[in-house]
mmCIF file of C-alpha atoms in Angstrom:
data_model
loop_
_atom_site.group_PDB
_atom_site.id
_atom_site.type_symbol
_atom_site.label_atom_id
_atom_site.label_comp_id
_atom_site.label_asym_id
_atom_site.label_seq_id
_atom_site.Cartn_x
_atom_site.Cartn_y
_atom_site.Cartn_z
ATOM 1 C CA MET A 1 23.481 -13.556 -61.288
ATOM 2 C CA THR A 2 25.021 -14.225 -57.878
ATOM 3 C CA ASN A 3 23.300 -13.598 -54.567
ATOM 4 C CA GLU A 4 25.456 -10.527 -54.054
ATOM 5 C CA ALA A 5 24.517 -9.209 -57.486
ATOM 6 C CA LEU A 6 20.849 -9.964 -56.795
ATOM 7 C CA GLU A 7 20.848 -7.962 -53.570
ATOM 8 C CA LYS A 8 22.765 -5.090 -55.167
ATOM 9 C CA ARG A 9 20.378 -4.911 -58.120
ATOM 10 C CA ALA A 10 17.286 -5.169 -55.912
ATOM 11 C CA ARG A 11 18.464 -2.243 -53.820
ATOM 12 C CA GLU A 12 19.237 -0.241 -56.964
ATOM 13 C CA LEU A 13 15.607 -0.823 -57.964
ATOM 14 C CA GLY A 14 14.383 0.600 -54.654
ATOM 15 C CA PHE A 15 13.840 -2.451 -52.462
ATOM 16 C CA ASP A 16 14.845 -2.319 -48.799
ATOM 17 C CA ARG A 17 15.067 -6.061 -48.164
ATOM 18 C CA VAL A 18 15.761 -9.046 -50.416
ATOM 19 C CA TRP A 19 15.913 -12.769 -49.631
ATOM 20 C CA ALA A 20 16.528 -15.822 -51.810
ATOM 21 C CA LEU A 21 14.449 -18.610 -50.280
ATOM 22 C CA ARG A 22 13.745 -22.198 -51.126
ATOM 23 C CA PRO A 23 10.114 -22.949 -52.076
ATOM 24 C CA ILE A 24 7.962 -23.769 -49.100
ATOM 25 C CA TYR A 25 4.325 -24.688 -48.589
ATOM 26 C CA ALA A 26 2.984 -22.132 -46.121
ATOM 27 C CA PRO A 27 -0.798 -22.448 -45.766
ATOM 28 C CA ARG A 28 -2.947 -19.622 -44.533
ATOM 29 C CA ARG A 29 -4.785 -20.050 -41.276
ATOM 30 C CA ARG A 30 -7.978 -18.832 -42.946
ATOM 31 C CA VAL A 31 -9.098 -18.718 -46.554
ATOM 32 C CA HIS A 32 -11.703 -16.052 -47.318
ATOM 33 C CA ARG A 33 -13.603 -15.384 -50.506
ATOM 34 C CA LEU A 34 -11.584 -12.170 -50.889
ATOM 35 C CA ASN A 35 -8.288 -14.086 -51.149
ATOM 36 C CA ALA A 36 -9.464 -17.489 -52.357
ATOM 37 C CA ASN A 37 -7.458 -17.185 -55.593
ATOM 38 C CA VAL A 38 -4.151 -16.753 -53.736
ATOM 39 C CA ALA A 39 -1.835 -19.777 -53.726
ATOM 40 C CA ASP A 40 -0.072 -21.279 -50.713
ATOM 41 C CA ASP A 41 2.507 -23.295 -52.679
ATOM 42 C CA PRO A 42 5.067 -21.612 -54.999
ATOM 43 C CA GLU A 43 5.604 -24.779 -57.031
ATOM 44 C CA ALA A 44 1.889 -25.040 -57.739
ATOM 45 C CA LEU A 45 2.100 -21.638 -59.427
ATOM 46 C CA ALA A 46 5.372 -22.249 -61.235
ATOM 47 C CA PRO A 47 6.491 -25.901 -61.465
ATOM 48 C CA GLY A 48 10.249 -26.181 -61.380
ATOM 49 C CA THR A 49 10.694 -23.259 -59.025
ATOM 50 C CA GLN A 50 13.991 -23.529 -57.172
ATOM 51 C CA THR A 51 14.123 -20.070 -55.586
ATOM 52 C CA VAL A 52 11.567 -17.691 -54.167
ATOM 53 C CA ILE A 53 12.920 -14.146 -54.311
ATOM 54 C CA LEU A 54 11.176 -12.073 -51.669
ATOM 55 C CA LEU A 55 11.464 -8.286 -52.023
ATOM 56 C CA LEU A 56 10.227 -5.654 -49.565
ATOM 57 C CA LYS A 57 9.796 -1.948 -50.235
ATOM 58 C CA GLY A 58 9.120 0.192 -47.185
ATOM 59 C CA TYR A 59 7.149 3.414 -47.147
ATOM 60 C CA VAL A 60 6.565 6.403 -44.891
ATOM 61 C CA PRO A 61 2.874 7.271 -44.380
ATOM 62 C CA TYR A 62 1.459 10.577 -45.507
ATOM 63 C CA ARG A 63 0.625 13.186 -42.910
ATOM 64 C CA GLU A 64 -3.098 13.754 -42.561
ATOM 65 C CA ALA A 65 -4.325 16.731 -44.587
ATOM 66 C CA ALA A 66 -5.088 19.828 -42.526
ATOM 67 C CA GLU A 67 -7.577 21.398 -44.905
ATOM 68 C CA ASN A 68 -10.541 21.475 -42.557
ATOM 69 C CA GLY A 69 -11.182 17.851 -43.444
ATOM 70 C CA ARG A 70 -11.900 18.706 -47.082
ATOM 71 C CA GLY A 71 -9.021 16.841 -48.721
ATOM 72 C CA ALA A 72 -9.127 13.201 -49.796
ATOM 73 C CA MET A 73 -6.432 10.915 -48.385
ATOM 74 C CA ILE A 74 -4.813 7.801 -49.760
ATOM 75 C CA SER A 75 -2.341 5.454 -48.115
ATOM 76 C CA ALA A 76 1.269 5.796 -49.251
ATOM 77 C CA TYR A 77 1.211 1.994 -49.462
ATOM 78 C CA TYR A 78 -0.402 2.183 -52.897
ATOM 79 C CA ALA A 79 2.432 4.222 -54.411
ATOM 80 C CA ALA A 80 4.982 1.817 -52.886
ATOM 81 C CA SER A 81 2.999 -1.095 -54.313
ATOM 82 C CA ASN A 82 2.990 0.385 -57.804
ATOM 83 C CA GLN A 83 6.716 1.145 -57.694
ATOM 84 C CA ALA A 84 7.597 -2.284 -56.303
ATOM 85 C CA TYR A 85 5.476 -4.076 -58.897
ATOM 86 C CA ALA A 86 7.250 -2.273 -61.747
ATOM 87 C CA ALA A 87 10.697 -2.831 -60.193
ATOM 88 C CA ALA A 88 10.048 -6.566 -59.730
ATOM 89 C CA LYS A 89 9.085 -6.790 -63.397
ATOM 90 C CA VAL A 90 12.441 -5.272 -64.325
ATOM 91 C CA LEU A 91 14.366 -7.706 -62.130
ATOM 92 C CA ALA A 92 12.403 -10.676 -63.480
ATOM 93 C CA ARG A 93 13.107 -9.586 -67.051
ATOM 94 C CA GLU A 94 16.812 -9.337 -66.327
ATOM 95 C CA LEU A 95 16.804 -12.876 -64.924
ATOM 96 C CA ARG A 96 15.011 -14.123 -68.043
ATOM 97 C CA GLU A 97 17.663 -12.445 -70.187
ATOM 98 C CA GLU A 98 20.190 -14.625 -68.348
ATOM 99 C CA GLY A 99 18.222 -17.690 -69.404
ATOM 100 C CA TRP A 100 16.140 -18.399 -66.295
ATOM 101 C CA HIS A 101 12.387 -18.916 -66.160
ATOM 102 C CA THR A 102 10.721 -16.349 -63.884
ATOM 103 C CA LEU A 103 7.266 -15.374 -62.689
ATOM 104 C CA SER A 104 6.792 -11.965 -61.065
ATOM 105 C CA GLY A 105 3.632 -10.588 -59.500
ATOM 106 C CA ALA A 106 2.786 -14.085 -58.276
ATOM 107 C CA GLN A 107 -0.498 -14.294 -56.386
ATOM 108 C CA ILE A 108 0.889 -16.118 -53.381
ATOM 109 C CA ALA A 109 0.261 -15.849 -49.636
ATOM 110 C CA ILE A 110 3.302 -13.881 -48.508
ATOM 111 C CA LYS A 111 2.600 -13.371 -44.803
ATOM 112 C CA PRO A 112 2.491 -17.094 -43.899
ATOM 113 C CA MET A 113 5.708 -17.663 -45.844
ATOM 114 C CA MET A 114 7.489 -14.828 -44.041
ATOM 115 C CA ALA A 115 6.293 -16.142 -40.696
ATOM 116 C CA ARG A 116 7.393 -19.732 -41.455
ATOM 117 C CA TYR A 117 10.870 -18.489 -42.343
ATOM 118 C CA GLY A 118 11.105 -16.273 -39.285
ATOM 119 C CA LEU A 119 11.457 -13.115 -41.400
ATOM 120 C CA GLY A 120 8.871 -11.224 -39.383
ATOM 121 C CA LEU A 121 6.295 -11.580 -36.640
ATOM 122 C CA GLU A 122 2.548 -11.268 -36.940
ATOM 123 C CA GLY A 123 0.515 -8.845 -34.864
ATOM 124 C CA TYR A 124 -3.091 -9.130 -33.742
ATOM 125 C CA ASN A 125 -4.025 -7.228 -36.905
ATOM 126 C CA THR A 126 -2.367 -10.128 -38.835
ATOM 127 C CA LEU A 127 0.227 -7.768 -40.365
ATOM 128 C CA ILE A 128 3.841 -8.916 -40.362
ATOM 129 C CA ALA A 129 6.400 -6.523 -38.873
ATOM 130 C CA VAL A 130 10.040 -6.545 -39.982
ATOM 131 C CA ASP A 131 12.844 -4.922 -38.020
ATOM 132 C CA GLY A 132 13.552 -1.466 -39.402
ATOM 133 C CA LEU A 133 10.348 -1.325 -41.478
ATOM 134 C CA GLY A 134 7.618 -2.248 -39.052
ATOM 135 C CA SER A 135 4.494 -3.351 -40.913
ATOM 136 C CA ARG A 136 4.721 -0.515 -43.433
ATOM 137 C CA PHE A 137 6.051 -2.242 -46.511
ATOM 138 C CA HIS A 138 4.892 -3.784 -49.759
ATOM 139 C CA ALA A 139 6.135 -7.261 -50.694
ATOM 140 C CA GLN A 140 6.810 -8.660 -54.139
ATOM 141 C CA VAL A 141 7.692 -12.251 -54.997
ATOM 142 C CA ILE A 142 9.586 -13.596 -58.002
ATOM 143 C CA LEU A 143 9.505 -17.351 -58.615
ATOM 144 C CA THR A 144 12.443 -18.664 -60.632
ATOM 145 C CA ASP A 145 14.335 -21.814 -61.512
ATOM 146 C CA ALA A 146 17.621 -19.952 -60.964
ATOM 147 C CA PRO A 147 19.550 -21.946 -58.306
ATOM 148 C CA PHE A 148 20.584 -19.134 -56.014
ATOM 149 C CA ALA A 149 22.400 -20.002 -52.811
ATOM 150 C CA ARG A 150 19.356 -20.011 -50.594
ATOM 151 C CA GLU A 151 19.591 -18.750 -47.071
ATOM 152 C CA PRO A 152 19.408 -21.455 -44.347
ATOM 153 C CA LEU A 153 16.517 -19.801 -42.574
ATOM 154 C CA PRO A 154 14.604 -21.818 -39.991
ATOM 155 C CA GLU A 155 11.048 -22.865 -40.603
ATOM 156 C CA VAL A 156 8.867 -21.790 -37.691
ATOM 157 C CA MET A 157 5.152 -21.767 -37.160
ATOM 158 C CA CYS A 158 3.462 -18.384 -37.238
ATOM 159 C CA THR A 159 3.462 -16.881 -33.777
ATOM 160 C CA VAL A 160 2.117 -13.595 -32.486
ATOM 161 C CA ASP A 161 4.720 -10.936 -31.786
ATOM 162 C CA GLU A 162 5.448 -10.871 -28.052
ATOM 163 C CA ARG A 163 5.214 -7.066 -28.181
ATOM 164 C CA CYS A 164 1.525 -7.465 -29.042
ATOM 165 C CA ARG A 165 0.614 -9.559 -26.023
ATOM 166 C CA GLY A 166 -1.132 -7.350 -23.520
ATOM 167 C CA CYS A 167 -1.049 -4.357 -25.897
ATOM 168 C CA ARG A 168 -4.057 -4.697 -28.214
ATOM 169 C CA ALA A 169 -3.778 -1.052 -29.295
ATOM 170 C CA CYS A 170 -4.825 -2.021 -32.826
ATOM 171 C CA ALA A 171 -7.938 -3.789 -31.555
ATOM 172 C CA ARG A 172 -8.943 -0.791 -29.436
ATOM 173 C CA VAL A 173 -8.758 1.719 -32.292
ATOM 174 C CA CYS A 174 -10.361 -0.373 -35.048
ATOM 175 C CA PRO A 175 -13.629 1.479 -35.766
ATOM 176 C CA VAL A 176 -15.492 -1.704 -36.739
ATOM 177 C CA GLY A 177 -14.078 -4.106 -34.135
ATOM 178 C CA ALA A 178 -12.505 -6.312 -36.791
ATOM 179 C CA ILE A 179 -9.420 -7.206 -34.714
ATOM 180 C CA SER A 180 -9.319 -9.724 -31.878
ATOM 181 C CA ASP A 181 -6.863 -12.149 -30.285
ATOM 182 C CA THR A 182 -7.691 -14.636 -33.039
ATOM 183 C CA GLY A 183 -6.878 -12.258 -35.891
ATOM 184 C CA VAL A 184 -8.876 -10.081 -38.273
ATOM 185 C CA ASP A 185 -12.445 -10.600 -39.396
ATOM 186 C CA ILE A 186 -11.913 -9.655 -43.030
ATOM 187 C CA GLU A 187 -15.656 -9.363 -43.569
ATOM 188 C CA LYS A 188 -15.605 -6.313 -41.278
ATOM 189 C CA CYS A 189 -12.244 -4.776 -42.254
ATOM 190 C CA LEU A 190 -12.647 -1.346 -43.877
ATOM 191 C CA ARG A 191 -9.610 -1.783 -46.077
ATOM 192 C CA ALA A 192 -10.825 -5.135 -47.402
ATOM 193 C CA ARG A 193 -14.152 -3.596 -48.320
ATOM 194 C CA SER A 194 -12.420 -0.727 -50.068
ATOM 195 C CA GLU A 195 -11.008 -3.153 -52.628
ATOM 196 C CA GLY A 196 -14.327 -3.153 -54.489
ATOM 197 C CA GLU A 197 -16.785 -4.640 -52.015
ATOM 198 C CA PHE A 198 -20.192 -3.036 -51.434
ATOM 199 C CA ILE A 199 -20.007 -0.641 -48.498
ATOM 200 C CA PRO A 200 -23.182 -0.591 -46.360
ATOM 201 C CA PRO A 201 -24.549 2.900 -45.571
ATOM 202 C CA GLU A 202 -23.871 2.533 -41.845
ATOM 203 C CA LEU A 203 -20.138 2.003 -42.490
ATOM 204 C CA ARG A 204 -19.614 4.822 -44.991
ATOM 205 C CA PRO A 205 -19.052 7.633 -42.471
ATOM 206 C CA LEU A 206 -16.267 5.576 -40.861
ATOM 207 C CA TYR A 207 -14.099 6.069 -43.951
ATOM 208 C CA GLU A 208 -14.091 9.817 -43.277
ATOM 209 C CA ASN A 209 -11.787 11.209 -46.007
ATOM 210 C CA ARG A 210 -9.909 7.983 -46.896
ATOM 211 C CA LEU A 211 -10.215 7.171 -50.594
ATOM 212 C CA LEU A 212 -8.066 4.018 -50.517
ATOM 213 C CA GLY A 213 -6.569 2.236 -47.563
ATOM 214 C CA CYS A 214 -7.125 2.300 -43.828
ATOM 215 C CA GLU A 215 -4.055 2.600 -41.616
ATOM 216 C CA ILE A 216 -5.817 3.166 -38.302
ATOM 217 C CA CYS A 217 -4.456 -0.046 -36.766
ATOM 218 C CA GLN A 218 -0.964 0.575 -38.169
ATOM 219 C CA ASN A 219 -0.883 4.126 -36.844
ATOM 220 C CA ALA A 220 -1.613 2.769 -33.358
ATOM 221 C CA CYS A 221 0.901 -0.081 -33.595
ATOM 222 C CA LEU A 222 3.967 0.337 -31.382
ATOM 223 C CA ARG A 223 5.972 -1.716 -33.881
ATOM 224 C CA ASN A 224 5.825 1.165 -36.368
ATOM 225 C CA ALA A 225 7.834 4.373 -36.351
ATOM 226 C CA CYS A 226 5.945 7.634 -35.856
ATOM 227 C CA GLU A 227 7.583 9.272 -38.875
ATOM 228 C CA THR A 228 5.251 10.794 -41.480
ATOM 229 C CA ARG A 229 5.717 12.935 -44.584
ATOM 230 C CA GLU A 230 3.755 15.483 -46.548
ATOM 231 C CA MET A 231 1.726 14.147 -49.422
ATOM 232 C CA PRO A 232 3.443 15.177 -52.679
ATOM 233 C CA ALA A 233 1.677 17.995 -54.510
ATOM 234 C CA ASP A 234 1.046 15.906 -57.633
ATOM 235 C CA VAL A 235 -0.584 13.166 -55.542
ATOM 236 C CA SER A 236 -2.777 15.711 -53.747
ATOM 237 C CA GLU A 237 -3.839 17.212 -57.074
ATOM 238 C CA SER A 238 -4.720 13.761 -58.443
ATOM 239 C CA LEU A 239 -7.101 13.291 -55.471
ATOM 240 C CA GLU A 240 -9.276 16.350 -56.209
ATOM 241 C CA LEU A 241 -12.783 14.940 -55.752
ATOM 242 C CA GLY A 242 -14.426 16.702 -58.678
ATOM 243 C CA ARG A 243 -11.722 15.325 -60.951
ATOM 244 C CA LEU A 244 -12.222 11.779 -59.653
ATOM 245 C CA LEU A 245 -16.002 11.967 -59.928
ATOM 246 C CA ARG A 246 -15.637 12.959 -63.581
ATOM 247 C CA GLY A 247 -13.514 9.860 -64.141
ATOM 248 C CA ASP A 248 -10.254 11.728 -64.717
ATOM 249 C CA LEU A 249 -7.986 9.100 -63.179
ATOM 250 C CA GLY A 250 -4.879 9.409 -65.325
ATOM 251 C CA ALA A 251 -2.715 11.159 -62.733
ATOM 252 C CA LEU A 252 -3.902 8.890 -59.938
ATOM 253 C CA ALA A 253 -3.277 5.784 -62.055
ATOM 254 C CA ASP A 254 0.274 6.962 -62.695
ATOM 255 C CA GLU A 255 0.796 7.122 -58.936
ATOM 256 C CA ILE A 256 -0.885 3.934 -57.722
ATOM 257 C CA GLY A 257 -1.234 1.798 -60.850
ATOM 258 C CA ARG A 258 -4.250 1.054 -62.994
ATOM 259 C CA ASN A 259 -5.217 -2.039 -61.031
ATOM 260 C CA TYR A 260 -6.089 0.099 -58.002
ATOM 261 C CA ALA A 261 -7.281 3.100 -60.042
ATOM 262 C CA ARG A 262 -10.276 1.353 -61.526
ATOM 263 C CA LYS A 263 -12.870 3.820 -62.709
ATOM 264 C CA THR A 264 -15.967 2.469 -60.970
ATOM 265 C CA ARG A 265 -14.157 1.697 -57.716
ATOM 266 C CA ILE A 266 -12.656 5.182 -57.503
ATOM 267 C CA ARG A 267 -15.812 7.052 -58.519
ATOM 268 C CA VAL A 268 -17.844 5.135 -55.922
ATOM 269 C CA LYS A 269 -15.316 5.947 -53.201
ATOM 270 C CA ALA A 270 -15.026 9.588 -54.345
ATOM 271 C CA ALA A 271 -18.804 9.957 -54.127
ATOM 272 C CA MET A 272 -18.754 8.490 -50.621
ATOM 273 C CA LEU A 273 -16.069 10.947 -49.547
ATOM 274 C CA ALA A 274 -17.989 13.854 -51.069
ATOM 275 C CA GLY A 275 -20.909 12.849 -48.862
ATOM 276 C CA ASN A 276 -18.783 12.364 -45.766
ATOM 277 C CA LEU A 277 -17.096 15.753 -46.229
ATOM 278 C CA ARG A 278 -20.368 17.510 -47.153
ATOM 279 C CA ARG A 279 -18.771 18.761 -50.359
ATOM 280 C CA ALA A 280 -21.551 20.895 -51.841
ATOM 281 C CA ASP A 281 -19.096 22.039 -54.529
ATOM 282 C CA CYS A 282 -19.223 18.485 -55.941
ATOM 283 C CA MET A 283 -23.001 18.500 -56.357
ATOM 284 C CA GLY A 284 -22.818 18.935 -60.147
ATOM 285 C CA GLU A 285 -20.559 15.910 -60.590
ATOM 286 C CA LEU A 286 -22.683 13.858 -58.203
ATOM 287 C CA LYS A 287 -25.878 14.637 -60.105
ATOM 288 C CA GLU A 288 -24.145 13.636 -63.317
ATOM 289 C CA LEU A 289 -23.090 10.376 -61.658
ATOM 290 C CA LEU A 290 -26.741 9.661 -60.869
ATOM 291 C CA ARG A 291 -27.163 8.889 -64.568
ATOM 292 C CA SER A 292 -24.350 6.339 -64.589
ATOM 293 C CA ASP A 293 -25.024 2.884 -66.027
ATOM 294 C CA SER A 294 -23.272 1.505 -62.947
ATOM 295 C CA GLU A 295 -25.771 0.842 -60.167
ATOM 296 C CA ARG A 296 -22.981 1.148 -57.582
ATOM 297 C CA GLU A 297 -22.016 4.609 -58.845
ATOM 298 C CA SER A 298 -25.563 5.962 -59.059
ATOM 299 C CA GLU A 299 -26.532 4.555 -55.645
ATOM 300 C CA MET A 300 -23.513 6.093 -53.935
ATOM 301 C CA ALA A 301 -24.067 9.416 -55.699
ATOM 302 C CA ALA A 302 -27.660 9.485 -54.447
ATOM 303 C CA TRP A 303 -26.484 8.708 -50.909
ATOM 304 C CA ALA A 304 -23.846 11.459 -51.061
ATOM 305 C CA ILE A 305 -26.385 14.016 -52.260
ATOM 306 C CA ARG A 306 -28.667 13.146 -49.350
ATOM 307 C CA GLN A 307 -25.718 13.521 -46.981
ATOM 308 C CA ILE A 308 -24.864 16.956 -48.341
ATOM 309 C CA GLU A 309 -28.496 18.064 -48.193
ATOM 310 C CA GLY A 310 -28.850 16.716 -44.646
ATOM 311 C CA LYS A 311 -31.505 14.172 -45.625
ATOM 312 C CA GLU A 312 -29.586 10.972 -44.863
ATOM 313 C CA THR A 313 -30.626 9.387 -41.552
ATOM 314 C CA THR A 314 -28.324 6.326 -41.417
#
């Protein structure tokens, strides 16, 4: 497969950007327990790697639901992630059929690599922005021993986007003060906690109606377009809280992938949203969840019931 064929096929599969890069060691500035298993060196993951194929799929955020605050929301990022993951698998398989070794879905630190190659600039919220996509994209990496003609991109150290200096809009709107001039405190970040971490009672109301994802800083970022779109009807239906509390995640898993649609994670978040939105119509499902073998599920259900009954003081 030539570079031209690679780009053509990647775009056919739905990617907006594609680069063939040489392997590079791009260490993260900070290593947290939440990303400790992510690698900084492509060749450590796949010895013999000659090319790092970097693929970006952009997305347009969903418009906030106008149902008197009763509808659950999810970031459109998760659908883009699921689609990009599947598309990268297809591309990797096609390369293997040509006789090359490939690894897709590699757990590698993508942002430092993009910054070192000058493919995007980091903001104070640590998100990389790419011309034409802003910071609203999902990235996939394929490691391969295929000797593509690799682009002579310069290696640069990660620098903060000049548009961010003096702006700090993302830092001002972050509800937990996780963003500063030195980056993001991942221990505070709402999105990081939503990936399965315990959510303290005092932080739960800050999620409002967001089931997965937090785009508050991205919505405020001047590097992003203001365009939004309606949430598709099938996605909205998959987010019905009663359905999620009962563990009916099939439709949601089809949209965002089974890795994100994990039963306990989603039921805990759905219970939290039911409490935040004072959804008395979910009381039956919440009381059933009280009997769950999962301590996280039963604790959140109890909290939500107290919220709905007006007995929660935190």
